[in-house]
Structures are given as structure tokens and as C-alpha cells.
Amino acid sequence: MLRSTTQSLPECGDVPRHIAVIMDGNGRWATKRFLPRTAGHVRGVQAVRRAVEACGKRGVEYLTLFAFSSENWRRPQEEVTLLMRLFIQTLEKEVRKLSDQGVRLRVVGDLSPFEPKLQELIHLAEQRTAHNTALNLTIAANYGGRWDILQAMQRLLLARPDLANTPQAIDESLLSQYLSMAYAPEPDLFIRTGGEQRISNFLIWQLAYTELYFTDGFWPDFGATELDAAFDWYRSRERRFGRTSAQLAQQI
Ligand code: IPE
Ligand code: IPE
Ligand code: MG
């Protein structure tokens, strides 16, 4: 079972094992260039490619990208439609290449409102890359951190109806086994591009002790250089997990 940062102390290396990214600023990138917002999303896909490659080269084990939040349905219909089409096109075009790079792809979120074709492509992509071990790439689509905690509780109670009578037996490690990313360690580093300093209902449970890095650059401009800047910042952090600096110094 995977360790929880609140239950035990994780090992922390120079390279984050798991990076979670809010890829923000596509719309503003395009608007600045007098282009439709959708042009920013198209360019955003290229940045995804760069990020996957750069993370693979640097030995990152898990990369999780927020592609569409449970609140993004509130956007104009044309933008939502374009995002769905782009998702389909990207899966059709990129899965083979990802697989050649040893990437295992998973999609987390409530996939039920997606059109059947998209659901099928996601299923096929997951199946096709299931044996890969170089990099675990997770796309969060129609994902919300609150949805995740709720669905975990619902699935837990379905599997273990007896717990309704002994709720005190529900602990962190039990509930977290039902979270949609139960296969991954908690993120070490969170990156949000686009200048906003908020979580926007991303992995709210799993970010409990993640180092949070915010950068003003827009997602379509993100690449290896920007990733290395985030890594440099990450290496400068002292991850205390509740302890004091003096305690950390004594361990060396
Ligand atoms: C992030 O960029 C991509 C998605 C939410 C799909 P935005 O579209 O939020 O870009 P800004 O924040 O409006 O610039
Ligand atoms: C968060 O970005 C979601 C994704 C990047 C997919 P938003 O642009 O939707 O977040 P808010 O609305 O500014 O908080
Ligand atoms: Mg945004």
C-alpha cells in the first residue's frame, strides 16, 4: 500500500516522484495574440508533449495534468465542444507515440458525461499502454477534488456496507484506497501556470503536503526550461511534514 504523508514520512529526493500540474493560461495566451481562445488550447497540447518528454528524461515517475475540471462545463458551449474534440484528436494521434516512449496513460474523473466515442478512446488508450512503466501519465478530465472524495466514500460504503454501523473504523488509509489516484503516491510538486494562486478543486486530498509552485507564464509557453526552474525551486524547499528544522538537521 502507498504511504500517506500524514501517516508516515515519505522519502524525498532531488527529483519529485510525482508532479501535478494545473495547465492554466491557454485562453489568455491566445487573447494576447488576438487569436480565439481555442487556439491557446491547441498550443497547450504541444506543451503537454514537451512536459511529458521532459519529465520522462528527468526520471519523474508520475505526471498528473488537469485538463478539464468539473466546473469547466460552465464555459461557453463552443469552447467546451472544442476541448472535447481536441481531447479526441489528441488521443487518436498521440497514443502510439506515448506508448513508444513507455508512457502509461490513465484518465481520472467522472467520464460518464463524455460522448461514447471519447470514453471508448480513453478505455483503449489505457488498455494499450497498461504494460508501460517509464512514466505514469494521468489526465484529470471532468475531475474535481470534492467529487473524488465523495465517490471514494460512496464506493467504500458499497464495498463495505458494514462500515455504516461502525464509521469510526473508516480511517485515512482505508478511504484513500478508493480515491481515483490510489495507484500513485501523493504529489511532491504542484505546478500552476497562468499566475493564479489557487487549487481550483484539483487534488484537494492528495495535496496535503505537496510543495506548491505558481508561475506567471502561460501554459502554451511551458517547456523544459520552465520545468527545470520549478525543479530548482523544489530543491530549495525544506519539506518538514510537521517537524522542526532542527529535527531535520539532526537526521543528517
Ligand atoms: C486552461 O487554460 C485550460 C482549461 C481550463 C481547459 P484556460 O482556458 O483556463 O486559460 P485562461 O485561464 O482563461 O487564460
Ligand atoms: C483549472 O483552470 C482547471 C484546468 C486547468 C483544467 P481554470 O482556469 O478552470 O480555473 P479557475 O476557474 O481560474 O479557478
Ligand atoms: Mg484558466
mmCIF file of C-alpha atoms and ligand atoms in Angstrom:
data_model
loop_
_atom_site.group_PDB
_atom_site.id
_atom_site.type_symbol
_atom_site.label_atom_id
_atom_site.label_comp_id
_atom_site.label_asym_id
_atom_site.label_seq_id
_atom_site.Cartn_x
_atom_site.Cartn_y
_atom_site.Cartn_z
ATOM 1 C CA MET A 1 0.000 0.000 0.000
ATOM 2 C CA LEU A 2 1.195 3.531 -0.733
ATOM 3 C CA ARG A 3 2.405 5.711 2.098
ATOM 4 C CA SER A 4 0.391 8.710 3.221
ATOM 5 C CA THR A 5 2.234 11.937 4.124
ATOM 6 C CA THR A 6 0.133 12.352 7.249
ATOM 7 C CA GLN A 7 0.659 8.765 8.421
ATOM 8 C CA SER A 8 4.378 8.351 7.723
ATOM 9 C CA LEU A 9 7.330 10.355 6.426
ATOM 10 C CA PRO A 10 7.979 9.933 2.697
ATOM 11 C CA GLU A 11 11.442 9.782 1.210
ATOM 12 C CA CYS A 12 12.231 12.978 -0.657
ATOM 13 C CA GLY A 13 14.783 13.022 -3.456
ATOM 14 C CA ASP A 14 16.017 15.850 -5.663
ATOM 15 C CA VAL A 15 13.642 14.886 -8.442
ATOM 16 C CA PRO A 16 9.973 14.905 -7.475
ATOM 17 C CA ARG A 17 8.449 11.446 -7.908
ATOM 18 C CA HIS A 18 5.029 12.846 -8.676
ATOM 19 C CA ILE A 19 4.223 16.211 -10.266
ATOM 20 C CA ALA A 20 0.671 17.543 -10.516
ATOM 21 C CA VAL A 21 0.049 20.422 -12.913
ATOM 22 C CA ILE A 22 -2.768 22.895 -13.448
ATOM 23 C CA MET A 23 -2.196 23.834 -17.060
ATOM 24 C CA ASP A 24 -3.663 27.332 -16.918
ATOM 25 C CA GLY A 25 -3.480 30.386 -19.164
ATOM 26 C CA ASN A 26 -4.306 28.931 -22.590
ATOM 27 C CA GLY A 27 -7.098 31.446 -23.170
ATOM 28 C CA ARG A 28 -5.046 34.457 -22.117
ATOM 29 C CA TRP A 29 -2.088 33.269 -24.213
ATOM 30 C CA ALA A 30 -4.372 33.368 -27.274
ATOM 31 C CA THR A 31 -6.210 36.584 -26.402
ATOM 32 C CA LYS A 32 -2.874 38.387 -26.051
ATOM 33 C CA ARG A 33 -2.191 37.435 -29.669
ATOM 34 C CA PHE A 34 -5.685 38.424 -30.899
ATOM 35 C CA LEU A 35 -6.444 34.741 -31.515
ATOM 36 C CA PRO A 36 -9.538 32.833 -30.424
ATOM 37 C CA ARG A 37 -9.150 31.181 -27.007
ATOM 38 C CA THR A 38 -9.328 27.800 -28.705
ATOM 39 C CA ALA A 39 -6.009 28.498 -30.455
ATOM 40 C CA GLY A 40 -4.487 28.592 -26.984
ATOM 41 C CA HIS A 41 -5.853 25.149 -26.215
ATOM 42 C CA VAL A 42 -4.379 23.786 -29.446
ATOM 43 C CA ARG A 43 -0.975 25.200 -28.474
ATOM 44 C CA GLY A 44 -1.486 23.828 -24.985
ATOM 45 C CA VAL A 45 -1.414 20.295 -26.387
ATOM 46 C CA GLN A 46 2.110 20.935 -27.711
ATOM 47 C CA ALA A 47 3.172 21.983 -24.226
ATOM 48 C CA VAL A 48 1.758 18.711 -22.883
ATOM 49 C CA ARG A 49 4.001 16.830 -25.299
ATOM 50 C CA ARG A 50 7.051 18.811 -24.126
ATOM 51 C CA ALA A 51 6.197 18.299 -20.455
ATOM 52 C CA VAL A 52 5.765 14.533 -20.885
ATOM 53 C CA GLU A 53 9.085 14.230 -22.676
ATOM 54 C CA ALA A 54 10.964 16.430 -20.204
ATOM 55 C CA CYS A 55 9.518 14.609 -17.189
ATOM 56 C CA GLY A 56 10.420 11.242 -18.720
ATOM 57 C CA LYS A 57 14.011 12.372 -19.270
ATOM 58 C CA ARG A 58 14.333 13.646 -15.713
ATOM 59 C CA GLY A 59 13.122 10.431 -14.121
ATOM 60 C CA VAL A 60 9.761 11.666 -12.861
ATOM 61 C CA GLU A 61 7.580 8.612 -12.158
ATOM 62 C CA TYR A 62 4.115 10.204 -12.151
ATOM 63 C CA LEU A 63 2.877 13.254 -14.043
ATOM 64 C CA THR A 64 -0.713 14.333 -13.489
ATOM 65 C CA LEU A 65 -2.240 17.014 -15.702
ATOM 66 C CA PHE A 66 -5.509 18.837 -15.048
ATOM 67 C CA ALA A 67 -7.161 19.060 -18.469
ATOM 68 C CA PHE A 68 -10.813 19.779 -17.662
ATOM 69 C CA SER A 69 -12.359 20.478 -14.278
ATOM 70 C CA SER A 70 -15.825 19.523 -13.105
ATOM 71 C CA GLU A 71 -16.553 23.268 -13.190
ATOM 72 C CA ASN A 72 -15.287 23.832 -16.757
ATOM 73 C CA TRP A 73 -18.719 22.788 -18.129
ATOM 74 C CA ARG A 74 -19.726 26.336 -17.152
ATOM 75 C CA ARG A 75 -17.716 27.685 -20.107
ATOM 76 C CA PRO A 76 -19.338 28.740 -23.405
ATOM 77 C CA GLN A 77 -20.678 25.734 -25.300
ATOM 78 C CA GLU A 78 -18.339 26.264 -28.307
ATOM 79 C CA GLU A 79 -15.284 26.200 -26.068
ATOM 80 C CA VAL A 80 -16.413 23.011 -24.299
ATOM 81 C CA THR A 81 -17.124 21.367 -27.670
ATOM 82 C CA LEU A 82 -13.685 22.341 -28.988
ATOM 83 C CA LEU A 83 -11.987 20.997 -25.854
ATOM 84 C CA MET A 84 -13.776 17.655 -26.252
ATOM 85 C CA ARG A 85 -12.852 17.482 -29.938
ATOM 86 C CA LEU A 86 -9.247 18.279 -29.094
ATOM 87 C CA PHE A 87 -9.215 15.553 -26.479
ATOM 88 C CA ILE A 88 -10.470 13.030 -29.067
ATOM 89 C CA GLN A 89 -7.970 14.178 -31.719
ATOM 90 C CA THR A 90 -5.075 14.074 -29.272
ATOM 91 C CA LEU A 91 -5.910 10.557 -28.141
ATOM 92 C CA GLU A 92 -6.228 9.417 -31.765
ATOM 93 C CA LYS A 93 -2.908 10.985 -32.737
ATOM 94 C CA GLU A 94 -0.667 10.625 -29.716
ATOM 95 C CA VAL A 95 -1.321 7.303 -28.009
ATOM 96 C CA ARG A 96 1.016 5.301 -30.205
ATOM 97 C CA LYS A 97 3.864 7.766 -29.626
ATOM 98 C CA LEU A 98 3.217 7.822 -25.899
ATOM 99 C CA SER A 99 3.294 4.066 -25.836
ATOM 100 C CA ASP A 100 6.602 4.015 -27.745
ATOM 101 C CA GLN A 101 8.013 6.321 -25.071
ATOM 102 C CA GLY A 102 6.981 3.827 -22.384
ATOM 103 C CA VAL A 103 4.222 6.061 -21.033
ATOM 104 C CA ARG A 104 1.306 4.504 -19.193
ATOM 105 C CA LEU A 105 -1.775 6.663 -19.630
ATOM 106 C CA ARG A 106 -4.705 6.856 -17.254
ATOM 107 C CA VAL A 107 -7.630 9.257 -17.199
ATOM 108 C CA VAL A 108 -9.301 10.131 -13.900
ATOM 109 C CA GLY A 109 -12.558 11.975 -13.337
ATOM 110 C CA ASP A 110 -16.241 11.321 -13.914
ATOM 111 C CA LEU A 111 -16.146 10.132 -17.515
ATOM 112 C CA SER A 112 -19.872 9.361 -17.731
ATOM 113 C CA PRO A 113 -20.947 12.684 -19.355
ATOM 114 C CA PHE A 114 -18.383 12.284 -22.169
ATOM 115 C CA GLU A 115 -19.606 11.115 -25.544
ATOM 116 C CA PRO A 116 -19.274 7.347 -26.084
ATOM 117 C CA LYS A 117 -16.512 7.759 -28.686
ATOM 118 C CA LEU A 118 -14.336 9.660 -26.219
ATOM 119 C CA GLN A 119 -14.999 7.138 -23.460
ATOM 120 C CA GLU A 120 -14.042 4.337 -25.829
ATOM 121 C CA LEU A 121 -10.807 6.056 -26.895
ATOM 122 C CA ILE A 122 -9.868 6.594 -23.252
ATOM 123 C CA HIS A 123 -10.533 2.955 -22.490
ATOM 124 C CA LEU A 124 -8.453 1.788 -25.470
ATOM 125 C CA ALA A 125 -5.580 4.145 -24.631
ATOM 126 C CA GLU A 126 -5.499 2.901 -21.049
ATOM 127 C CA GLN A 127 -5.536 -0.711 -22.201
ATOM 128 C CA ARG A 128 -2.927 -0.173 -24.856
ATOM 129 C CA THR A 129 -0.434 1.479 -22.501
ATOM 130 C CA ALA A 130 -1.189 -0.601 -19.406
ATOM 131 C CA HIS A 131 2.084 -2.537 -19.598
ATOM 132 C CA ASN A 132 4.296 0.579 -19.823
ATOM 133 C CA THR A 133 6.486 1.532 -16.898
ATOM 134 C CA ALA A 134 8.632 4.565 -17.862
ATOM 135 C CA LEU A 135 6.216 7.338 -16.851
ATOM 136 C CA ASN A 136 2.729 7.228 -15.385
ATOM 137 C CA LEU A 137 0.777 9.984 -17.094
ATOM 138 C CA THR A 138 -2.620 10.800 -15.636
ATOM 139 C CA ILE A 139 -5.030 13.178 -17.315
ATOM 140 C CA ALA A 140 -7.671 14.594 -14.992
ATOM 141 C CA ALA A 141 -10.798 15.167 -17.087
ATOM 142 C CA ASN A 142 -14.140 16.212 -15.651
ATOM 143 C CA TYR A 143 -12.245 15.860 -12.401
ATOM 144 C CA GLY A 144 -12.967 17.626 -9.133
ATOM 145 C CA GLY A 145 -11.272 17.004 -5.809
ATOM 146 C CA ARG A 146 -14.613 17.052 -3.984
ATOM 147 C CA TRP A 147 -16.108 14.608 -6.494
ATOM 148 C CA ASP A 148 -13.135 12.322 -5.865
ATOM 149 C CA ILE A 149 -13.585 12.266 -2.082
ATOM 150 C CA LEU A 150 -17.335 11.712 -2.440
ATOM 151 C CA GLN A 151 -17.008 8.902 -4.964
ATOM 152 C CA ALA A 152 -14.364 7.283 -2.741
ATOM 153 C CA MET A 153 -16.739 7.325 0.225
ATOM 154 C CA GLN A 154 -19.605 6.011 -1.887
ATOM 155 C CA ARG A 155 -17.548 3.160 -3.337
ATOM 156 C CA LEU A 156 -16.153 2.286 0.082
ATOM 157 C CA LEU A 157 -19.642 2.008 1.582
ATOM 158 C CA LEU A 158 -20.833 -0.051 -1.380
ATOM 159 C CA ALA A 159 -17.949 -2.475 -0.895
ATOM 160 C CA ARG A 160 -18.238 -2.486 2.892
ATOM 161 C CA PRO A 161 -21.858 -1.746 3.920
ATOM 162 C CA ASP A 162 -20.990 -2.927 7.462
ATOM 163 C CA LEU A 163 -18.971 0.272 7.936
ATOM 164 C CA ALA A 164 -22.153 2.351 8.036
ATOM 165 C CA ASN A 165 -22.659 0.944 11.547
ATOM 166 C CA THR A 166 -19.015 1.388 12.611
ATOM 167 C CA PRO A 167 -17.948 4.651 10.958
ATOM 168 C CA GLN A 168 -15.075 5.005 13.426
ATOM 169 C CA ALA A 169 -13.434 2.111 11.566
ATOM 170 C CA ILE A 170 -13.082 4.310 8.484
ATOM 171 C CA ASP A 171 -9.584 5.736 8.532
ATOM 172 C CA GLU A 172 -7.381 7.619 6.100
ATOM 173 C CA SER A 173 -5.666 4.630 4.626
ATOM 174 C CA LEU A 174 -8.957 2.828 4.014
ATOM 175 C CA LEU A 175 -10.695 5.769 2.355
ATOM 176 C CA SER A 176 -7.664 6.714 0.267
ATOM 177 C CA GLN A 177 -7.693 3.268 -1.355
ATOM 178 C CA TYR A 178 -10.896 4.345 -3.100
ATOM 179 C CA LEU A 179 -9.624 7.682 -4.405
ATOM 180 C CA SER A 180 -9.297 7.723 -8.171
ATOM 181 C CA MET A 181 -5.489 8.015 -7.977
ATOM 182 C CA ALA A 182 -4.974 5.339 -5.337
ATOM 183 C CA TYR A 183 -2.244 3.890 -7.575
ATOM 184 C CA ALA A 184 0.034 6.924 -7.184
ATOM 185 C CA PRO A 185 1.978 8.409 -4.290
ATOM 186 C CA GLU A 186 0.859 11.885 -3.231
ATOM 187 C CA PRO A 187 2.314 14.646 -5.432
ATOM 188 C CA ASP A 188 5.655 16.079 -4.288
ATOM 189 C CA LEU A 189 5.398 19.130 -6.509
ATOM 190 C CA PHE A 190 2.367 21.039 -7.752
ATOM 191 C CA ILE A 191 2.814 23.495 -10.602
ATOM 192 C CA ARG A 192 0.229 26.044 -11.720
ATOM 193 C CA THR A 193 0.941 28.237 -14.704
ATOM 194 C CA GLY A 194 -1.039 31.346 -15.622
ATOM 195 C CA GLY A 195 -0.457 33.412 -12.480
ATOM 196 C CA GLU A 196 -3.455 32.361 -10.364
ATOM 197 C CA GLN A 197 -2.630 31.100 -6.890
ATOM 198 C CA ARG A 198 -5.418 28.651 -6.204
ATOM 199 C CA ILE A 199 -6.150 24.922 -6.319
ATOM 200 C CA SER A 200 -9.425 25.180 -8.310
ATOM 201 C CA ASN A 201 -10.779 21.901 -6.896
ATOM 202 C CA PHE A 202 -7.834 19.804 -8.134
ATOM 203 C CA LEU A 203 -6.410 17.006 -5.946
ATOM 204 C CA ILE A 204 -7.551 18.513 -2.657
ATOM 205 C CA TRP A 205 -6.985 15.381 -0.569
ATOM 206 C CA GLN A 206 -3.633 14.439 -2.094
ATOM 207 C CA LEU A 207 -2.071 17.934 -1.991
ATOM 208 C CA ALA A 208 -1.968 17.954 1.826
ATOM 209 C CA TYR A 209 1.868 18.187 1.961
ATOM 210 C CA THR A 210 2.712 18.973 -1.653
ATOM 211 C CA GLU A 211 5.065 21.872 -2.414
ATOM 212 C CA LEU A 212 3.045 24.480 -4.333
ATOM 213 C CA TYR A 213 4.751 26.324 -7.203
ATOM 214 C CA PHE A 214 2.993 29.132 -9.043
ATOM 215 C CA THR A 215 4.356 30.785 -12.145
ATOM 216 C CA ASP A 216 3.053 33.679 -14.236
ATOM 217 C CA GLY A 217 3.939 32.100 -17.598
ATOM 218 C CA PHE A 218 1.062 30.771 -19.668
ATOM 219 C CA TRP A 219 0.763 27.024 -20.249
ATOM 220 C CA PRO A 220 1.400 27.136 -24.054
ATOM 221 C CA ASP A 221 4.842 28.631 -23.289
ATOM 222 C CA PHE A 222 5.750 25.919 -20.770
ATOM 223 C CA GLY A 223 8.680 23.651 -21.625
ATOM 224 C CA ALA A 224 11.847 22.016 -20.296
ATOM 225 C CA THR A 225 13.370 25.334 -19.125
ATOM 226 C CA GLU A 226 10.261 26.216 -17.111
ATOM 227 C CA LEU A 227 10.149 22.697 -15.673
ATOM 228 C CA ASP A 228 13.769 22.972 -14.562
ATOM 229 C CA ALA A 229 13.016 26.313 -12.878
ATOM 230 C CA ALA A 230 10.245 24.588 -10.914
ATOM 231 C CA PHE A 231 12.641 21.745 -10.001
ATOM 232 C CA ASP A 232 15.273 24.256 -8.784
ATOM 233 C CA TRP A 233 12.652 25.899 -6.580
ATOM 234 C CA TYR A 234 11.509 22.481 -5.335
ATOM 235 C CA ARG A 235 15.044 21.514 -4.337
ATOM 236 C CA SER A 236 15.285 24.696 -2.269
ATOM 237 C CA ARG A 237 12.275 23.782 -0.128
ATOM 238 C CA GLU A 238 12.580 22.209 3.285
ATOM 239 C CA ARG A 239 9.865 19.557 3.491
ATOM 240 C CA ARG A 240 9.158 19.278 7.195
ATOM 241 C CA PHE A 241 5.856 17.383 7.335
ATOM 242 C CA GLY A 242 5.084 18.955 10.684
ATOM 243 C CA ARG A 243 8.571 18.662 12.223
ATOM 244 C CA THR A 244 11.005 21.450 13.023
ATOM 245 C CA SER A 245 14.089 22.468 11.024
ATOM 246 C CA ALA A 246 16.298 21.402 13.923
ATOM 247 C CA GLN A 247 14.893 17.885 13.827
ATOM 248 C CA LEU A 248 15.609 17.668 10.115
ATOM 249 C CA ALA A 249 19.191 18.875 10.631
ATOM 250 C CA GLN A 250 19.797 16.182 13.266
ATOM 251 C CA GLN A 251 18.868 13.403 10.863
ATOM 252 C CA ILE A 252 21.782 14.176 8.556
HETATM 253 C C1 IPE B 1 -6.553 26.163 -19.024
HETATM 254 O O1 IPE B 1 -6.484 27.387 -19.652
HETATM 255 C C2 IPE B 1 -7.194 25.104 -19.878
HETATM 256 C C3 IPE B 1 -8.507 24.632 -19.419
HETATM 257 C C4 IPE B 1 -9.137 25.006 -18.345
HETATM 258 C C5 IPE B 1 -9.135 23.642 -20.249
HETATM 259 P P1 IPE B 1 -7.699 28.406 -19.587
HETATM 260 O O2 IPE B 1 -8.632 28.101 -20.689
HETATM 261 O O3 IPE B 1 -8.289 28.407 -18.230
HETATM 262 O O4 IPE B 1 -6.972 29.781 -19.865
HETATM 263 P P2 IPE B 1 -7.253 31.170 -19.134
HETATM 264 O O5 IPE B 1 -7.067 30.942 -17.656
HETATM 265 O O6 IPE B 1 -8.645 31.566 -19.471
HETATM 266 O O7 IPE B 1 -6.220 32.072 -19.709
HETATM 267 C C1 IPE B 2 -8.325 24.964 -13.697
HETATM 268 O O1 IPE B 2 -8.257 26.109 -14.501
HETATM 269 C C2 IPE B 2 -8.723 23.778 -14.497
HETATM 270 C C3 IPE B 2 -7.805 23.366 -15.560
HETATM 271 C C4 IPE B 2 -6.648 23.870 -15.878
HETATM 272 C C5 IPE B 2 -8.246 22.242 -16.306
HETATM 273 P P1 IPE B 2 -9.460 27.145 -14.561
HETATM 274 O O2 IPE B 2 -8.999 28.228 -15.464
HETATM 275 O O3 IPE B 2 -10.727 26.466 -14.897
HETATM 276 O O4 IPE B 2 -9.545 27.654 -13.045
HETATM 277 P P2 IPE B 2 -10.220 28.949 -12.424
HETATM 278 O O5 IPE B 2 -11.635 28.986 -12.923
HETATM 279 O O6 IPE B 2 -9.439 30.130 -12.912
HETATM 280 O O7 IPE B 2 -10.097 28.775 -10.948
HETATM 281 MG MG MG B 3 -7.939 29.469 -16.541
#
